[in-house]
Structure formats: C-alpha cells, structure tokens
Amino acid sequence: MSNFPLFAAKAGTAADLPPRVRRVAEDERLGEFRAGHDPRPVDRRSRAWLVLLGLPGLVLLPFTVAFLFDGLGWASGLALLLTAAYLGAAGRVLVREVLPARGSTAHLFENGVVLSSWRTVTPLAWDAVTEVRVSGVRLAATGTVTWRLILTGRAGIEAEALIDGSVPGGRELVETVSRAVTERMLPKYLSRVETGGKVRLGPFGVTRQGIAKDGEYVPWENVDRVKIEGGMVHVDRADRPAGLTAIAAEVPNVVAFGELTRRLRGLDDGARADGESGRSVRS
C-alpha cells in the first residue's frame, strides 16, 4: 500500500463509480477507490436552468415558425426574439455546464488511476506508469491554472487529462499523481546512477558526476541549486551566471528529477566535506 497522502476532491465510494470504470479498476486490481476529479462537475442547478430555459424556448418555437409564415410583424418578431433568447441561454448552459468536457475524469485508486472520457477508459497502475508530464496554463482573467497531465505506461500506453484549477482538488490531484510516480521511479534512477549509469530525463542527462544538457556539462560541485517554478526547470551554476534551463513540460517525471538532483548534490556536498576533513570517502 502506498504511503503518500491522497486528496479528497470529491468524496465517494466504488458504488458511485461508472460501471465501466469500476470494471477496469477491478480487472487491473487497482484496489480501493480514494477520490475523483471531474473536469466539469455537473451541478443540479445547471440541469434545472437547462429545463427552465429550454422548455419555454421549445414551446415557443412552433408558434414562432407559424408567425413567420404569416409574415414578419410585431408578433413574429417578439416570438423570434424570445425563442432565440431562451434557446440561446439553454444552449450555453448545455455546452458549458452539462455536456462532458473535453478533459478526462480522473478516478484515483489505492494502486493507480483510471482516466475516463466519453470515448475511452484507460486504467494505469502506479507500477506500470513510466512517465508523467505536467504543464499548466494560467488564465489572466481568473488567475486559475488549467493543468495538462499526460501519463505514459508500459507498452506505449498514454492517457491525458485536463485538470481545471477552478474545480476544488485540481492541484492536489496533479501533486498526488506526481508523488505516486516519483515514489516508484526515484529508487530506479538512484540505483542506475550509483552503479555508474546515466538517467535521461527529457533534455537533461544525470550521472553521479554531474548534469548535462545540449552538450553542456556541469559537475555537481558547480551546481548551486535546481529549482522548478513558473513552468520552468532551472539549474543554477555556482561558477557562472548562466545555467541550464528547460520547459518543465519537456522533462518527464519532473518532480522525480528535482528530487534526484537534490540527493546527488547532497551526496557531492557530503563527499567534499569528508574530503576536506581528511576522512576517507567511498567513491
């Protein structure tokens, strides 16, 4: 069982899940249902407004057509105006608040996630996820962020979800998935580096000796810090102003990348401290 915390954007039980989601979750043995995130949760008031606005428009429609056949007059003009207003408002509610959004609904389970849209249902066990890519676009008008979450599993399976930051729990969902993947991928990365291998994460190559990007190599002793902010990854150098930068969305498992570099920098700092004190250090 995973030891990372799961958010509770929407409380629920397995009984609340769509049958097809429950079925694939059971087939993949994803365990207990924890929480769900719908990119467009339907409010009952939206359905009520759809009926209140759509019904008068539909009732007026045949009268409007009959008036228009009799000729354009004040009655036909008024009927046309009211019909357009009612049906236009109903259509707006239908498209913006009732119909399924283009993003996938994310269903979090104990051992994985299921992304479902009106067309497909994609189950991904945490152990089968090899990459997670996260990017966000901030809306200037509202300040909210729309997150794009792309999960890649073994055998090339890929699923994408758009997470609306205005819906409660959106950011927590992104962080939860990132933590889950980091928890499983980070030990593999550390093992590869410690045995002399290289970890390639997007444009960055990480080894026990340092980090490289686009032919530029920086040993750990010259790495000041690695930070991920504003949708960018920055590797600041201690020996010169210009460092290494990349768009965070181009770096798969960017949270794991940040933790990997933090630990390797810590090992290098510790090795240098031991060397300066005269103690022997294992290579």
CSV table of C-alpha atoms in Angstrom, one decimal:
chain,number,residue,atom,x,y,z
A,1,MET,CA,0.0,0.0,0.0
A,2,SER,CA,1.3,3.5,-0.9
A,3,ASN,CA,2.4,5.8,1.8
A,4,PHE,CA,1.7,9.1,0.1
A,5,PRO,CA,-1.4,11.1,1.0
A,6,LEU,CA,-4.3,11.2,-1.3
A,7,PHE,CA,-6.5,14.2,-1.7
A,8,ALA,CA,-10.3,14.1,-1.3
A,9,ALA,CA,-11.6,16.4,-4.0
A,10,LYS,CA,-14.8,14.6,-4.1
A,11,ALA,CA,-15.9,12.1,-1.6
A,12,GLY,CA,-17.4,8.8,-2.8
A,13,THR,CA,-17.3,5.1,-2.8
A,14,ALA,CA,-16.9,2.5,-5.5
A,15,ALA,CA,-20.7,2.4,-5.8
A,16,ASP,CA,-20.6,5.9,-7.2
A,17,LEU,CA,-18.3,5.0,-10.0
A,18,PRO,CA,-19.5,4.5,-13.6
A,19,PRO,CA,-19.8,0.7,-14.2
A,20,ARG,CA,-17.1,0.7,-16.9
A,21,VAL,CA,-14.6,2.5,-14.6
A,22,ARG,CA,-15.4,0.1,-11.7
A,23,ARG,CA,-15.0,-2.9,-14.1
A,24,VAL,CA,-11.5,-2.0,-15.4
A,25,ALA,CA,-10.3,-1.0,-11.9
A,26,GLU,CA,-11.3,-4.4,-10.7
A,27,ASP,CA,-9.6,-6.1,-13.7
A,28,GLU,CA,-6.4,-4.2,-13.1
A,29,ARG,CA,-6.6,-4.7,-9.3
A,30,LEU,CA,-6.2,-1.1,-8.5
A,31,GLY,CA,-7.5,-1.5,-5.0
A,32,GLU,CA,-9.8,0.8,-3.0
A,33,PHE,CA,-11.3,3.9,-4.6
A,34,ARG,CA,-10.0,7.0,-3.0
A,35,ALA,CA,-11.2,10.1,-4.8
A,36,GLY,CA,-12.3,11.5,-8.1
A,37,HIS,CA,-11.8,14.7,-10.1
A,38,ASP,CA,-14.3,15.7,-12.8
A,39,PRO,CA,-13.2,18.5,-15.1
A,40,ARG,CA,-16.7,19.7,-15.2
A,41,PRO,CA,-18.8,18.5,-12.2
A,42,VAL,CA,-22.5,18.8,-13.0
A,43,ASP,CA,-24.4,21.0,-10.6
A,44,ARG,CA,-28.1,20.1,-10.2
A,45,ARG,CA,-28.9,23.8,-10.6
A,46,SER,CA,-27.4,23.7,-14.1
A,47,ARG,CA,-29.8,20.9,-15.1
A,48,ALA,CA,-32.7,22.9,-13.6
A,49,TRP,CA,-31.7,26.0,-15.5
A,50,LEU,CA,-31.4,23.9,-18.7
A,51,VAL,CA,-35.1,22.8,-18.2
A,52,LEU,CA,-36.4,26.2,-17.2
A,53,LEU,CA,-34.8,27.9,-20.2
A,54,GLY,CA,-35.1,25.2,-22.8
A,55,LEU,CA,-38.7,24.3,-22.2
A,56,PRO,CA,-40.2,27.8,-22.9
A,57,GLY,CA,-38.0,28.0,-26.0
A,58,LEU,CA,-39.2,24.7,-27.4
A,59,VAL,CA,-42.8,25.6,-26.6
A,60,LEU,CA,-42.4,29.0,-28.4
A,61,LEU,CA,-40.6,27.5,-31.4
A,62,PRO,CA,-43.7,26.2,-33.4
A,63,PHE,CA,-45.6,29.5,-32.7
A,64,THR,CA,-42.6,31.4,-34.0
A,65,VAL,CA,-42.4,29.4,-37.2
A,66,ALA,CA,-46.2,29.8,-37.7
A,67,PHE,CA,-46.0,33.6,-37.2
A,68,LEU,CA,-43.1,33.9,-39.6
A,69,PHE,CA,-45.1,32.0,-42.3
A,70,ASP,CA,-47.8,34.6,-41.9
A,71,GLY,CA,-45.4,37.4,-42.4
A,72,LEU,CA,-42.9,39.5,-40.4
A,73,GLY,CA,-44.8,41.6,-37.8
A,74,TRP,CA,-44.6,42.6,-34.2
A,75,ALA,CA,-45.9,39.2,-33.0
A,76,SER,CA,-43.5,37.2,-35.1
A,77,GLY,CA,-40.6,39.5,-34.2
A,78,LEU,CA,-41.4,39.2,-30.5
A,79,ALA,CA,-41.8,35.4,-30.7
A,80,LEU,CA,-38.5,35.1,-32.6
A,81,LEU,CA,-36.7,37.3,-30.1
A,82,LEU,CA,-38.0,35.3,-27.1
A,83,THR,CA,-37.3,31.9,-28.7
A,84,ALA,CA,-33.7,32.9,-29.6
A,85,ALA,CA,-33.1,34.2,-26.1
A,86,TYR,CA,-34.5,31.1,-24.3
A,87,LEU,CA,-32.8,28.6,-26.6
A,88,GLY,CA,-29.6,30.5,-26.7
A,89,ALA,CA,-29.3,30.7,-22.9
A,90,ALA,CA,-30.2,27.0,-22.7
A,91,GLY,CA,-27.6,26.1,-25.2
A,92,ARG,CA,-25.0,28.0,-23.3
A,93,VAL,CA,-25.8,26.1,-20.1
A,94,LEU,CA,-25.8,22.8,-22.0
A,95,VAL,CA,-22.4,23.3,-23.6
A,96,ARG,CA,-20.6,24.9,-20.7
A,97,GLU,CA,-22.0,23.1,-17.7
A,98,VAL,CA,-23.8,19.9,-18.6
A,99,LEU,CA,-22.2,18.2,-21.6
A,100,PRO,CA,-19.0,16.3,-20.8
A,101,ALA,CA,-15.8,18.4,-21.0
A,102,ARG,CA,-13.0,17.5,-23.4
A,103,GLY,CA,-10.8,16.6,-20.4
A,104,SER,CA,-10.8,13.2,-18.8
A,105,THR,CA,-12.3,12.4,-15.5
A,106,ALA,CA,-9.6,11.1,-13.1
A,107,HIS,CA,-10.5,8.4,-10.7
A,108,LEU,CA,-7.8,7.8,-8.0
A,109,PHE,CA,-7.4,4.3,-6.5
A,110,GLU,CA,-5.1,2.9,-4.0
A,111,ASN,CA,-2.8,1.4,-6.6
A,112,GLY,CA,-3.4,3.5,-9.7
A,113,VAL,CA,-5.6,5.8,-11.6
A,114,VAL,CA,-8.3,5.5,-14.2
A,115,LEU,CA,-8.8,8.3,-16.8
A,116,SER,CA,-12.2,8.2,-18.5
A,117,SER,CA,-13.8,10.2,-21.2
A,118,TRP,CA,-17.0,9.7,-23.2
A,119,ARG,CA,-14.9,7.6,-25.7
A,120,THR,CA,-12.3,5.7,-23.7
A,121,VAL,CA,-11.4,4.4,-20.3
A,122,THR,CA,-7.7,4.0,-19.6
A,123,PRO,CA,-6.5,2.2,-16.4
A,124,LEU,CA,-3.0,2.8,-15.2
A,125,ALA,CA,-1.5,1.0,-12.2
A,126,TRP,CA,1.2,3.1,-10.5
A,127,ASP,CA,3.8,0.3,-11.1
A,128,ALA,CA,3.0,0.4,-14.8
A,129,VAL,CA,3.5,4.2,-15.2
A,130,THR,CA,6.9,5.1,-16.6
A,131,GLU,CA,6.4,8.9,-17.2
A,132,VAL,CA,4.2,11.7,-16.1
A,133,ARG,CA,4.4,15.1,-17.8
A,134,VAL,CA,2.8,18.2,-16.3
A,135,SER,CA,2.2,21.6,-17.8
A,136,GLY,CA,-0.1,24.4,-16.8
A,137,VAL,CA,-1.7,27.5,-18.4
A,138,ARG,CA,-2.7,30.3,-16.2
A,139,LEU,CA,-5.8,32.3,-17.2
A,140,ALA,CA,-5.1,36.0,-16.9
A,141,ALA,CA,-8.8,36.9,-16.2
A,142,THR,CA,-9.3,34.5,-13.3
A,143,GLY,CA,-5.8,33.5,-12.2
A,144,THR,CA,-6.7,29.9,-12.3
A,145,VAL,CA,-4.5,27.2,-13.9
A,146,THR,CA,-5.5,24.5,-16.3
A,147,TRP,CA,-3.2,21.6,-15.9
A,148,ARG,CA,-2.4,19.1,-18.6
A,149,LEU,CA,-1.5,15.8,-17.2
A,150,ILE,CA,0.0,13.1,-19.6
A,151,LEU,CA,0.7,9.6,-18.2
A,152,THR,CA,2.7,7.1,-20.2
A,153,GLY,CA,2.7,3.4,-19.2
A,154,ARG,CA,4.5,0.3,-20.4
A,155,ALA,CA,3.8,-0.8,-24.0
A,156,GLY,CA,3.4,2.8,-25.1
A,157,ILE,CA,0.0,3.3,-23.4
A,158,GLU,CA,-0.7,7.0,-23.0
A,159,ALA,CA,-3.6,8.9,-21.4
A,160,GLU,CA,-4.2,12.6,-21.0
A,161,ALA,CA,-6.3,14.7,-18.6
A,162,LEU,CA,-7.0,18.4,-18.5
A,163,ILE,CA,-7.4,19.4,-14.9
A,164,ASP,CA,-9.4,22.6,-14.3
A,165,GLY,CA,-7.7,24.5,-11.5
A,166,SER,CA,-11.0,26.2,-10.6
A,167,VAL,CA,-12.5,22.9,-9.6
A,168,PRO,CA,-11.6,22.0,-6.0
A,169,GLY,CA,-8.8,19.4,-5.7
A,170,GLY,CA,-7.3,20.0,-9.1
A,171,ARG,CA,-3.8,21.0,-8.0
A,172,GLU,CA,-3.9,18.3,-5.3
A,173,LEU,CA,-4.7,15.7,-8.0
A,174,VAL,CA,-1.6,16.7,-10.0
A,175,GLU,CA,0.6,16.6,-7.0
A,176,THR,CA,-0.8,13.2,-5.9
A,177,VAL,CA,-0.1,11.6,-9.2
A,178,SER,CA,3.4,13.2,-9.4
A,179,ARG,CA,4.2,11.9,-5.9
A,180,ALA,CA,3.0,8.4,-6.7
A,181,VAL,CA,5.2,8.2,-9.8
A,182,THR,CA,8.2,9.8,-8.0
A,183,GLU,CA,7.9,7.3,-5.2
A,184,ARG,CA,8.3,4.4,-7.7
A,185,MET,CA,10.8,5.9,-10.2
A,186,LEU,CA,13.2,7.6,-7.9
A,187,PRO,CA,14.8,4.4,-6.4
A,188,LYS,CA,15.4,3.2,-10.0
A,189,TYR,CA,17.0,6.4,-11.0
A,190,LEU,CA,19.3,6.4,-7.9
A,191,SER,CA,20.2,2.8,-8.5
A,192,ARG,CA,21.2,3.5,-12.1
A,193,VAL,CA,23.3,6.5,-11.2
A,194,GLU,CA,25.0,4.8,-8.3
A,195,THR,CA,26.1,1.9,-10.5
A,196,GLY,CA,27.7,4.3,-13.0
A,197,GLY,CA,24.8,4.7,-15.4
A,198,LYS,CA,23.1,7.8,-16.8
A,199,VAL,CA,19.4,8.8,-16.3
A,200,ARG,CA,18.0,10.6,-19.3
A,201,LEU,CA,15.0,12.9,-18.5
A,202,GLY,CA,14.0,14.9,-21.5
A,203,PRO,CA,16.9,17.3,-22.4
A,204,PHE,CA,18.8,16.5,-19.2
A,205,GLY,CA,21.3,13.7,-18.6
A,206,VAL,CA,22.1,13.0,-15.0
A,207,THR,CA,25.1,11.0,-13.7
A,208,ARG,CA,27.0,10.6,-10.4
A,209,GLN,CA,29.5,13.2,-11.6
A,210,GLY,CA,27.1,15.9,-12.8
A,211,ILE,CA,24.3,17.0,-15.1
A,212,ALA,CA,24.3,17.8,-18.8
A,213,LYS,CA,22.0,19.4,-21.4
A,214,ASP,CA,22.6,20.1,-25.1
A,215,GLY,CA,26.3,19.3,-24.8
A,216,GLU,CA,26.9,21.5,-21.8
A,217,TYR,CA,28.1,19.6,-18.7
A,218,VAL,CA,28.0,20.9,-15.1
A,219,PRO,CA,29.7,18.9,-12.3
A,220,TRP,CA,27.8,18.7,-9.1
A,221,GLU,CA,30.4,20.9,-7.3
A,222,ASN,CA,29.4,23.7,-9.7
A,223,VAL,CA,25.7,23.3,-9.3
A,224,ASP,CA,24.3,25.9,-6.9
A,225,ARG,CA,20.7,24.7,-6.9
A,226,VAL,CA,18.0,23.1,-9.0
A,227,LYS,CA,14.6,24.7,-8.9
A,228,ILE,CA,11.2,24.1,-10.6
A,229,GLU,CA,9.0,27.1,-10.8
A,230,GLY,CA,6.8,29.1,-13.2
A,231,GLY,CA,6.7,26.1,-15.6
A,232,MET,CA,10.5,26.1,-16.0
A,233,VAL,CA,13.4,24.0,-14.7
A,234,HIS,CA,16.4,26.0,-13.7
A,235,VAL,CA,19.9,24.5,-12.9
A,236,ASP,CA,21.8,27.5,-11.4
A,237,ARG,CA,25.5,27.4,-11.6
A,238,ALA,CA,27.8,28.5,-8.8
A,239,ASP,CA,30.8,29.3,-11.1
A,240,ARG,CA,29.0,31.5,-13.6
A,241,PRO,CA,25.7,33.4,-14.0
A,242,ALA,CA,24.2,31.4,-16.9
A,243,GLY,CA,22.9,27.9,-16.0
A,244,LEU,CA,20.8,25.2,-17.7
A,245,THR,CA,17.1,25.8,-18.3
A,246,ALA,CA,14.2,23.8,-19.9
A,247,ILE,CA,10.5,23.9,-20.0
A,248,ALA,CA,9.1,21.7,-17.3
A,249,ALA,CA,6.6,20.0,-19.6
A,250,GLU,CA,9.6,18.8,-21.6
A,251,VAL,CA,11.0,16.9,-18.6
A,252,PRO,CA,9.2,13.7,-17.8
A,253,ASN,CA,8.8,12.9,-14.1
A,254,VAL,CA,10.0,16.4,-13.3
A,255,VAL,CA,9.3,16.0,-9.6
A,256,ALA,CA,11.5,12.9,-9.5
A,257,PHE,CA,14.1,14.8,-11.5
A,258,GLY,CA,14.2,17.6,-8.8
A,259,GLU,CA,14.5,15.0,-6.0
A,260,LEU,CA,17.2,13.1,-7.8
A,261,THR,CA,19.3,16.2,-8.3
A,262,ARG,CA,18.8,17.3,-4.7
A,263,ARG,CA,20.0,13.9,-3.4
A,264,LEU,CA,23.0,13.8,-5.8
A,265,ARG,CA,24.0,17.3,-4.8
A,266,GLY,CA,23.7,16.3,-1.2
A,267,LEU,CA,26.0,13.3,-1.8
A,268,ASP,CA,28.5,15.5,-3.5
A,269,ASP,CA,28.5,18.1,-0.7
A,270,GLY,CA,28.9,15.3,1.8
A,271,ALA,CA,31.8,13.8,-0.1
A,272,ARG,CA,33.6,17.2,-0.3
A,273,ALA,CA,33.1,17.8,3.4
A,274,ASP,CA,34.6,14.4,4.3
A,275,GLY,CA,37.5,15.0,1.9
A,276,GLU,CA,38.3,18.3,3.4
A,277,SER,CA,38.3,16.8,6.9
A,278,GLY,CA,40.7,14.2,5.9
A,279,ARG,CA,38.4,11.2,6.2
A,280,SER,CA,38.4,8.6,3.5
A,281,VAL,CA,35.4,8.6,1.2
A,282,ARG,CA,34.0,5.7,-0.8
A,283,SER,CA,33.8,6.5,-4.5
